[in-house]
PDB file of C-alpha atoms in Angstrom:
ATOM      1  CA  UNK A 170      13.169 -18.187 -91.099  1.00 42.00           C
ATOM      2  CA  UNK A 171      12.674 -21.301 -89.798  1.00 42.00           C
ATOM      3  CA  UNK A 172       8.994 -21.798 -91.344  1.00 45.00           C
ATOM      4  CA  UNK A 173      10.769 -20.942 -94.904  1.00 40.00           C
ATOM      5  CA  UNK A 174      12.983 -23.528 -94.317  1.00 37.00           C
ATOM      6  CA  UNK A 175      10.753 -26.427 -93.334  1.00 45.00           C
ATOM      7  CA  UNK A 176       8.300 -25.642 -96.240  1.00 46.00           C
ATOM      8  CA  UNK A 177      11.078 -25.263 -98.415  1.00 43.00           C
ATOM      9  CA  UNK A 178      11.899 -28.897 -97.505  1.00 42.00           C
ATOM     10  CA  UNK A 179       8.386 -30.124 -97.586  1.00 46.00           C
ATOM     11  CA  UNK A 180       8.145 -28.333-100.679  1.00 46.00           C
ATOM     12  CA  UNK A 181      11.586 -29.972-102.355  1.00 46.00           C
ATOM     13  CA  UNK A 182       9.608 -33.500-102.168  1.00 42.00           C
ATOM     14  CA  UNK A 183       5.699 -32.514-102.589  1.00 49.00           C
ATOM     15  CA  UNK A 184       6.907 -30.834-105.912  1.00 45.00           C
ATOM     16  CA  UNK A 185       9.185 -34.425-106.811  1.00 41.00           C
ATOM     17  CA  UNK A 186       5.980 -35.998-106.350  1.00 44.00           C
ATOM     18  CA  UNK A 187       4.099 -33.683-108.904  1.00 45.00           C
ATOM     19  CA  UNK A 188       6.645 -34.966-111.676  1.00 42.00           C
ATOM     20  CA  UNK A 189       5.070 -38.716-111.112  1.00 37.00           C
ATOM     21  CA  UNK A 190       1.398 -36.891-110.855  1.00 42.00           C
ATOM     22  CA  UNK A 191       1.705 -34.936-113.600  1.00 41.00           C
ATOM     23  CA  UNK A 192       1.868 -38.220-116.136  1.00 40.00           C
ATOM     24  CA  UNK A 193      -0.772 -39.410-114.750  1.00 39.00           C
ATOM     25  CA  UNK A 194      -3.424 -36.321-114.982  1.00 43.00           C
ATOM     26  CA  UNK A 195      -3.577 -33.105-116.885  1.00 44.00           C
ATOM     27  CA  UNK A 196      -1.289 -31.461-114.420  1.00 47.00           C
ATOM     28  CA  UNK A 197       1.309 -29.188-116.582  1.00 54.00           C
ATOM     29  CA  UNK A 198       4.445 -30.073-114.022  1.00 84.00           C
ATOM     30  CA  UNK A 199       6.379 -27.243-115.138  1.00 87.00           C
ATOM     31  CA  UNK A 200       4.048 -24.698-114.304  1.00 89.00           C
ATOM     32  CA  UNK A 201       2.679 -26.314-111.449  1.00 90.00           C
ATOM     33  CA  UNK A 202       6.264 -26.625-110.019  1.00 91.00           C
ATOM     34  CA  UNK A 203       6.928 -23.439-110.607  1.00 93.00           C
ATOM     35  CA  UNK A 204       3.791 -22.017-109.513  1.00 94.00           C
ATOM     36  CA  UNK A 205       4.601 -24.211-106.463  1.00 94.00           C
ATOM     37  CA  UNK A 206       7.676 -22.498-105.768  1.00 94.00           C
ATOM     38  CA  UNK A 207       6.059 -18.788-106.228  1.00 95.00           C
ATOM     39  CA  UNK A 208       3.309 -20.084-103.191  1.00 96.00           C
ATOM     40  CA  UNK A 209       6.208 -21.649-100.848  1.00 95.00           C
ATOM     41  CA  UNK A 210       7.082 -17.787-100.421  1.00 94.00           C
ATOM     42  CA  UNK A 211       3.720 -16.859 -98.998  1.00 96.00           C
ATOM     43  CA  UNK A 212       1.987 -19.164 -97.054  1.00 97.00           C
ATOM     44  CA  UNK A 213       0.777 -20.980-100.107  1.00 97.00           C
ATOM     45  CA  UNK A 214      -1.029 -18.489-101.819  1.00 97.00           C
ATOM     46  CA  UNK A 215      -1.404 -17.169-105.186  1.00 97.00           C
ATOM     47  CA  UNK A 216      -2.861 -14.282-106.399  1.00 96.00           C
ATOM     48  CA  UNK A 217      -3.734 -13.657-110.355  1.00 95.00           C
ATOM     49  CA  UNK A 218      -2.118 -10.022-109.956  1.00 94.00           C
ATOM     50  CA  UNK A 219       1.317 -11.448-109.171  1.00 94.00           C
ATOM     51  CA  UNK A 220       1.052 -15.017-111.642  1.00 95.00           C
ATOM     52  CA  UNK A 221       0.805 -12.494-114.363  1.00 95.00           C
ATOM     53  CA  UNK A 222       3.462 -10.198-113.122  1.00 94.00           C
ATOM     54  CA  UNK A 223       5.101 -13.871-113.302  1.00 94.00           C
ATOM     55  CA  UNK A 224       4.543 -14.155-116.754  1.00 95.00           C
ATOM     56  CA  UNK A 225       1.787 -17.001-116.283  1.00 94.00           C
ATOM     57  CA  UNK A 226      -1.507 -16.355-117.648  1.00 95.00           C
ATOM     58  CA  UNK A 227      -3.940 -15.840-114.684  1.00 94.00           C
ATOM     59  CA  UNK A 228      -6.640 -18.140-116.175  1.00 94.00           C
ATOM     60  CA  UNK A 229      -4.025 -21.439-115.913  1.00 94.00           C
ATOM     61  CA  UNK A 230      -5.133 -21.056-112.002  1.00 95.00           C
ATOM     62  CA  UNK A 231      -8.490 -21.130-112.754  1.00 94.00           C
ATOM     63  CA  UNK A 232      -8.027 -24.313-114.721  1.00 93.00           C
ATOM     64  CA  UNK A 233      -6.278 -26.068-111.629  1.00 94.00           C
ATOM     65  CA  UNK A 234      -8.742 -24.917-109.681  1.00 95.00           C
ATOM     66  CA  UNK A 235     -11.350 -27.069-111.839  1.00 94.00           C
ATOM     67  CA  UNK A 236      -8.933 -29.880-111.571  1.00 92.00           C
ATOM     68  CA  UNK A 237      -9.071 -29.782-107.624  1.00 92.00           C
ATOM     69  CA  UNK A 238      -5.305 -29.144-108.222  1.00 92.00           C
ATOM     70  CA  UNK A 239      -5.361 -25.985-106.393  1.00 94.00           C
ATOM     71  CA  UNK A 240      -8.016 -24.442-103.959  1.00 96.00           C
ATOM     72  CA  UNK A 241     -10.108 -21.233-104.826  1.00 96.00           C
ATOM     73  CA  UNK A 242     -10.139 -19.096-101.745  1.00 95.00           C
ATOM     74  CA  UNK A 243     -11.916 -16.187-103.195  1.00 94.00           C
ATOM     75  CA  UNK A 244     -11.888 -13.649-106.267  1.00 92.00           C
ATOM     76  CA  UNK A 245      -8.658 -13.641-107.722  1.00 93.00           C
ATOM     77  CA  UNK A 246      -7.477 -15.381-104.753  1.00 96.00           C
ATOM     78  CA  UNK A 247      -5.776 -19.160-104.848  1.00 97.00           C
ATOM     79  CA  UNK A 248      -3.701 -21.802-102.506  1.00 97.00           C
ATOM     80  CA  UNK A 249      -1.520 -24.666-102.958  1.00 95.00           C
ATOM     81  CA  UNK A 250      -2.699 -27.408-100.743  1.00 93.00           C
ATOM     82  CA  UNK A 251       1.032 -28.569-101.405  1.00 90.00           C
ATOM     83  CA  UNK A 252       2.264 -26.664 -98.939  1.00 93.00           C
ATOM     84  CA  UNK A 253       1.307 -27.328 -95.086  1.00 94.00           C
ATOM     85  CA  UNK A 254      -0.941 -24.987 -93.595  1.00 95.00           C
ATOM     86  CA  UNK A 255       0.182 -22.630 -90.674  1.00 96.00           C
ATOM     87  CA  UNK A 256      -1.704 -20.641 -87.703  1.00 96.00           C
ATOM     88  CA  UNK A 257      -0.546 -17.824 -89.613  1.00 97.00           C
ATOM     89  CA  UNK A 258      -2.634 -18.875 -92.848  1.00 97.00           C
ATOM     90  CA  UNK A 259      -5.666 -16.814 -92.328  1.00 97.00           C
ATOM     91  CA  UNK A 260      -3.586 -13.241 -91.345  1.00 98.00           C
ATOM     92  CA  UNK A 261      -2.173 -13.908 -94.492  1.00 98.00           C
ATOM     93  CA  UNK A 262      -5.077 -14.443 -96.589  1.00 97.00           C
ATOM     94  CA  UNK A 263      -6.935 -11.703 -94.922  1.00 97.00           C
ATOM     95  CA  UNK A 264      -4.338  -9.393 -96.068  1.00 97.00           C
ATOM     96  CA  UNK A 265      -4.746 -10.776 -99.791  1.00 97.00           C
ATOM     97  CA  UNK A 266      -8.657 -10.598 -99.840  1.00 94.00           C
ATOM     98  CA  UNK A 267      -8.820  -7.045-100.762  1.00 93.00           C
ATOM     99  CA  UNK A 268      -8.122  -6.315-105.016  1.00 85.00           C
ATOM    100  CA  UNK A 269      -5.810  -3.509-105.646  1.00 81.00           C
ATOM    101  CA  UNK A 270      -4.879  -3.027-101.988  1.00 85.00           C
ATOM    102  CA  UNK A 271      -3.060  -5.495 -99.673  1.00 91.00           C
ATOM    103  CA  UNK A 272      -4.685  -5.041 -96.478  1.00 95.00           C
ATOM    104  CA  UNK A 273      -2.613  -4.172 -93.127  1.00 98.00           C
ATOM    105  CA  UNK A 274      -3.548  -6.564 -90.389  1.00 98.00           C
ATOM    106  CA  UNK A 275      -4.099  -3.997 -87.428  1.00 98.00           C
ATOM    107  CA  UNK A 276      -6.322  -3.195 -83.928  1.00 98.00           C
ATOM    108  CA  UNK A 277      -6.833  -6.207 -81.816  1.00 97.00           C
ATOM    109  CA  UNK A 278      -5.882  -8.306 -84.757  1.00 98.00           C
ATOM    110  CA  UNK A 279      -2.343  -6.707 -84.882  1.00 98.00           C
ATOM    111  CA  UNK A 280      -2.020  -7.517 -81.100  1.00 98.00           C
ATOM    112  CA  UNK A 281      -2.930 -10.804 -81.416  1.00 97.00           C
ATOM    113  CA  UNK A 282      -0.232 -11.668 -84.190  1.00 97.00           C
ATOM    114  CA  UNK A 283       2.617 -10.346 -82.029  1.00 97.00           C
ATOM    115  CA  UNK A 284       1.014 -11.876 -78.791  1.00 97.00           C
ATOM    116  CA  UNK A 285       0.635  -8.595 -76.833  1.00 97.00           C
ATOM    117  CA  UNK A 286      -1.977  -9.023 -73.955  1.00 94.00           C
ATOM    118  CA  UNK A 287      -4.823 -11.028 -73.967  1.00 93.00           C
ATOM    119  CA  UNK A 288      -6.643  -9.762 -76.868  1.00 89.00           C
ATOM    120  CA  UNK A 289      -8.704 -12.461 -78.750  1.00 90.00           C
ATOM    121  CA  UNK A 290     -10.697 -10.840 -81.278  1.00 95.00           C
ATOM    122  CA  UNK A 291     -12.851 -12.771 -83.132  1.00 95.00           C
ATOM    123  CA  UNK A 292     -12.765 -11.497 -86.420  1.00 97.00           C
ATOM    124  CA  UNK A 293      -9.722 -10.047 -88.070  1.00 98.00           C
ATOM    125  CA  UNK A 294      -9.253  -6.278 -88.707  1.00 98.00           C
ATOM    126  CA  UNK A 295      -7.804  -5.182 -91.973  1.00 97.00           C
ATOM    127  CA  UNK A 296      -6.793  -1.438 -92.387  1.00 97.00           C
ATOM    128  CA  UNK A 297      -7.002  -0.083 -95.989  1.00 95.00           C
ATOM    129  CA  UNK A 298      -6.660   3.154 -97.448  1.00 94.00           C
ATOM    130  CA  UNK A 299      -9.268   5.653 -97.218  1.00 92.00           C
ATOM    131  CA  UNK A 300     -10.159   5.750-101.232  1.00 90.00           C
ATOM    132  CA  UNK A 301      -9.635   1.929-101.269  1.00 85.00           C
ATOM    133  CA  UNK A 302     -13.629   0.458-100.915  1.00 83.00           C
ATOM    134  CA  UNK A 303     -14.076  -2.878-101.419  1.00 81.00           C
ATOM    135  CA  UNK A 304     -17.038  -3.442-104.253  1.00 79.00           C
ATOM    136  CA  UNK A 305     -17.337  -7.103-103.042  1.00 82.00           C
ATOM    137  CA  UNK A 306     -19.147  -8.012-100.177  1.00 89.00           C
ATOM    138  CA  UNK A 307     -16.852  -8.433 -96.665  1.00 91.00           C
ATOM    139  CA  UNK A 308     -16.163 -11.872 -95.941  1.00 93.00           C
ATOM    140  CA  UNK A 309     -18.389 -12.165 -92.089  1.00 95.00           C
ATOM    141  CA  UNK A 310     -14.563 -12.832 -90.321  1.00 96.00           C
ATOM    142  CA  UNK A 311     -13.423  -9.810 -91.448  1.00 97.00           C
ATOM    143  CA  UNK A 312     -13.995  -6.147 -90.430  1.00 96.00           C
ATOM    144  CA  UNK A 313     -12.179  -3.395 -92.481  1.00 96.00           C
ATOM    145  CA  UNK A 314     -11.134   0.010 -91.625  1.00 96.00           C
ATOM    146  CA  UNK A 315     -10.020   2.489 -93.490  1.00 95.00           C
ATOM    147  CA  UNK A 316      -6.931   5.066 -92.803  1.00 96.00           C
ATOM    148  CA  UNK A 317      -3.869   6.101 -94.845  1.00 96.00           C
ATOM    149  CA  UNK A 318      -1.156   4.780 -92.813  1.00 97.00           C
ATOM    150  CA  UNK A 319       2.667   6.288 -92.540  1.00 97.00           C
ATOM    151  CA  UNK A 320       5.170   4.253 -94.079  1.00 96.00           C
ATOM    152  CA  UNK A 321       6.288   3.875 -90.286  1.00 97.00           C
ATOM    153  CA  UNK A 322       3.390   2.711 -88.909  1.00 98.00           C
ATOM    154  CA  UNK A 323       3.496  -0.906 -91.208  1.00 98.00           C
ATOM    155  CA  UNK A 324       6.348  -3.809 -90.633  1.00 97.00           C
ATOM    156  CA  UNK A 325       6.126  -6.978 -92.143  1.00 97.00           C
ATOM    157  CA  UNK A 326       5.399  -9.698 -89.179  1.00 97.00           C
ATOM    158  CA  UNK A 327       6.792 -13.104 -90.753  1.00 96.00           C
ATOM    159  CA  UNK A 328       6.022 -11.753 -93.984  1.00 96.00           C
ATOM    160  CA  UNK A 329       2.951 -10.693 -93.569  1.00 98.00           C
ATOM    161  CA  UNK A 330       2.085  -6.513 -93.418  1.00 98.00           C
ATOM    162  CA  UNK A 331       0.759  -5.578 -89.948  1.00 98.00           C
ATOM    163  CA  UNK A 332       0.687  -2.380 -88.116  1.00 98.00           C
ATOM    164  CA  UNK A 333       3.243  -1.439 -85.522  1.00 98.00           C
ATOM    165  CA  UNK A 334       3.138  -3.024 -82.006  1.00 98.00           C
ATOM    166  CA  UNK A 335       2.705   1.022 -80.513  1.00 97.00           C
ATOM    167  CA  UNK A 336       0.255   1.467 -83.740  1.00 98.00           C
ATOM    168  CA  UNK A 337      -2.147  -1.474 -82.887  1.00 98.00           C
ATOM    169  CA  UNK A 338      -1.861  -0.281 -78.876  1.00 97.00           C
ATOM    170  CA  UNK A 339      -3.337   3.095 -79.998  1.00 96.00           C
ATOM    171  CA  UNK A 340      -5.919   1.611 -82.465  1.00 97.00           C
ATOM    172  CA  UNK A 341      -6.957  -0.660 -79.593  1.00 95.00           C
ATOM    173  CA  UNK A 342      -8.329   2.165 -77.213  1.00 90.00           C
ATOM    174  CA  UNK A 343     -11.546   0.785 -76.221  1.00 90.00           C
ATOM    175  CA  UNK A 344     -10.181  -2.856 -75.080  1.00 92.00           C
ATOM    176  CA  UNK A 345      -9.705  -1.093 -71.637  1.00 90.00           C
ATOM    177  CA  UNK A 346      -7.113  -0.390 -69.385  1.00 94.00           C
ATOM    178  CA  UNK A 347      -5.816  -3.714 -68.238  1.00 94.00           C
ATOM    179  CA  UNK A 348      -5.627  -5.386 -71.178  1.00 95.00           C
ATOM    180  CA  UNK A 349      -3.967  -2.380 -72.836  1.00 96.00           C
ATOM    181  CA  UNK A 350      -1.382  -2.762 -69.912  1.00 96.00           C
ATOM    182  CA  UNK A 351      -0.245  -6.196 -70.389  1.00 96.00           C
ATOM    183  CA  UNK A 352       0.146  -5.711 -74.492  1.00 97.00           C
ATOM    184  CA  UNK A 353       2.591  -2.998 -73.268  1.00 97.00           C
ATOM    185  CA  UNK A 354       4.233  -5.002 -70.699  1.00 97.00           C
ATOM    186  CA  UNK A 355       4.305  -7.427 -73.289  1.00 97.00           C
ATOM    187  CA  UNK A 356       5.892  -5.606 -75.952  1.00 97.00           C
ATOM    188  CA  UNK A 357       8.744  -4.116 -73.619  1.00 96.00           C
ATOM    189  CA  UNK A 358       9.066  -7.873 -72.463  1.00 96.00           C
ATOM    190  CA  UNK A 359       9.259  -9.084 -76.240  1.00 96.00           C
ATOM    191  CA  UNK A 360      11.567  -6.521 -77.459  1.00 96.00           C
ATOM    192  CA  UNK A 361       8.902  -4.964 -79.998  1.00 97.00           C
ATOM    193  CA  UNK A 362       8.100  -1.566 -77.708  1.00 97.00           C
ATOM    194  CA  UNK A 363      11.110   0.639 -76.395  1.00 96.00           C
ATOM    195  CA  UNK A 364      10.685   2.194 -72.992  1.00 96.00           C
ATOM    196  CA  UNK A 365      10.116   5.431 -74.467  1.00 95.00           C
ATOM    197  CA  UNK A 366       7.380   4.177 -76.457  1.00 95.00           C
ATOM    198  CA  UNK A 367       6.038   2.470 -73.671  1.00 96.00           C
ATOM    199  CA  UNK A 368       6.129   5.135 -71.472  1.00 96.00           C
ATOM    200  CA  UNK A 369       3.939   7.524 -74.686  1.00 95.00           C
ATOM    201  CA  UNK A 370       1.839   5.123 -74.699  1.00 96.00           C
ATOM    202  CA  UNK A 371       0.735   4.572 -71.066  1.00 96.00           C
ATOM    203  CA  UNK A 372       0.621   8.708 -71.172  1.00 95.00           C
ATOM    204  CA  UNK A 373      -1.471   8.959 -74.102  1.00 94.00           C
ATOM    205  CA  UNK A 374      -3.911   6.184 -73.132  1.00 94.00           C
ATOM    206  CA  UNK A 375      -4.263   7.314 -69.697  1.00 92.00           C
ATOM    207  CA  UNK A 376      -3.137   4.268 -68.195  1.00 90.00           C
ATOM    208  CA  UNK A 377      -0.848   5.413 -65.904  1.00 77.00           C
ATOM    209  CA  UNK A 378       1.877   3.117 -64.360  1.00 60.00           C
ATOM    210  CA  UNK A 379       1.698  -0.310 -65.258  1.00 49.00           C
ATOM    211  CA  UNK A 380       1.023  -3.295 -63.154  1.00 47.00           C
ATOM    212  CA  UNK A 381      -0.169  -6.596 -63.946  1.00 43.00           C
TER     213      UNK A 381
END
């Protein structure tokens, strides 16, 4: 809540700013303002898919993007350089890469985002649904799986879609005992594992009683 609210405030005088830019370029301030506003609400970006649902044609981004107005992240794909970055940027765009799918940040990844354990992956796993196969080529940071995921196995993590804490643990299997340990300790610590899941998990993944 708190990120909303500072961008919302950086955003209240970036956007006065664009009503003084906007005489002196080709900037439409209107729609940039309000495309502006659309972005604040996730991390910047703006995909083509929801700018139409908007009512906006989709090809006014591609003319900002000319301008250097806006930056072009990938296919259908956009951010507002208006609004300051956070470490939770590239989750976010990960999960916006794929077309006709938003992609569930999972595995290691997932553990990383809540801060379970030690995990540092270094690329970011995306979990899509089995019939959902990419035609593009996969960005190098990103490695996709594919599984049809319960409605109770995703939560939105700051507003992005992730996996459940206990899902990620399970995905996570082959990061070994100890660190699978301390993301449990962790969760039960953080609030974001009961004890009964905790205690499923340790008995599922072998692990035994935990000690760190």
């Amino acid at each position: 809540m708190t990120r909303f609210i500072q961008t919302a405030t950086l955003l209240g005088r970036n956007v006065a700013k664009c009503h003084v830019l906007s005489r002196k370029s080709a900037v439409p301030g209107a729609l940039y303002n309000r495309l502006a506003e659309m972005a604040a609400e996730n991390y910047g970006y703006l995909t083509t898919e929801e700018v139409e649902e908007a009512g906006i044609d989709p090809h006014r981004l591609l003319e900002l993007a000319r301008r250097g107005q806006i930056e072009h992240r990938a296919r259908a794909l956009y951010r507002m350089p208006l609004i300051p970055p956070t470490p939770l940027d590239a989750y976010r765009e990960a999960t916006l890469w794929p077309r006709g799918s938003e992609g569930v940040i999972s595995h290691a990844s997932a553990l990383d985002l809540y801060g379970l354990g030690d995990a540092n992956p270094a690329r970011i796993h995306l979990t899509l649904p089995r019939a959902h196969r990419p035609r593009r080529q996969v960005p190098a940071q990103y490695v996709l799986h594919h599984e049809d995921l319960a409605p109770a196995e995703v939560r939105a993590y700051e507003g992005i879609p992730a996996v459940t804490p206990a899902k990620a643990i399970r995905q996570s299997g082959k990061l070994g005992p100890e660190l699978l340990r301390g993301a449990i300790e962790d969760g039960l610590h953080q609030g974001l594992l009961r004890q009964a899941e905790a205690e499923d998990l340790r008995r599922e993944l072998g692990l035994g009683s935990v000690g760190r």
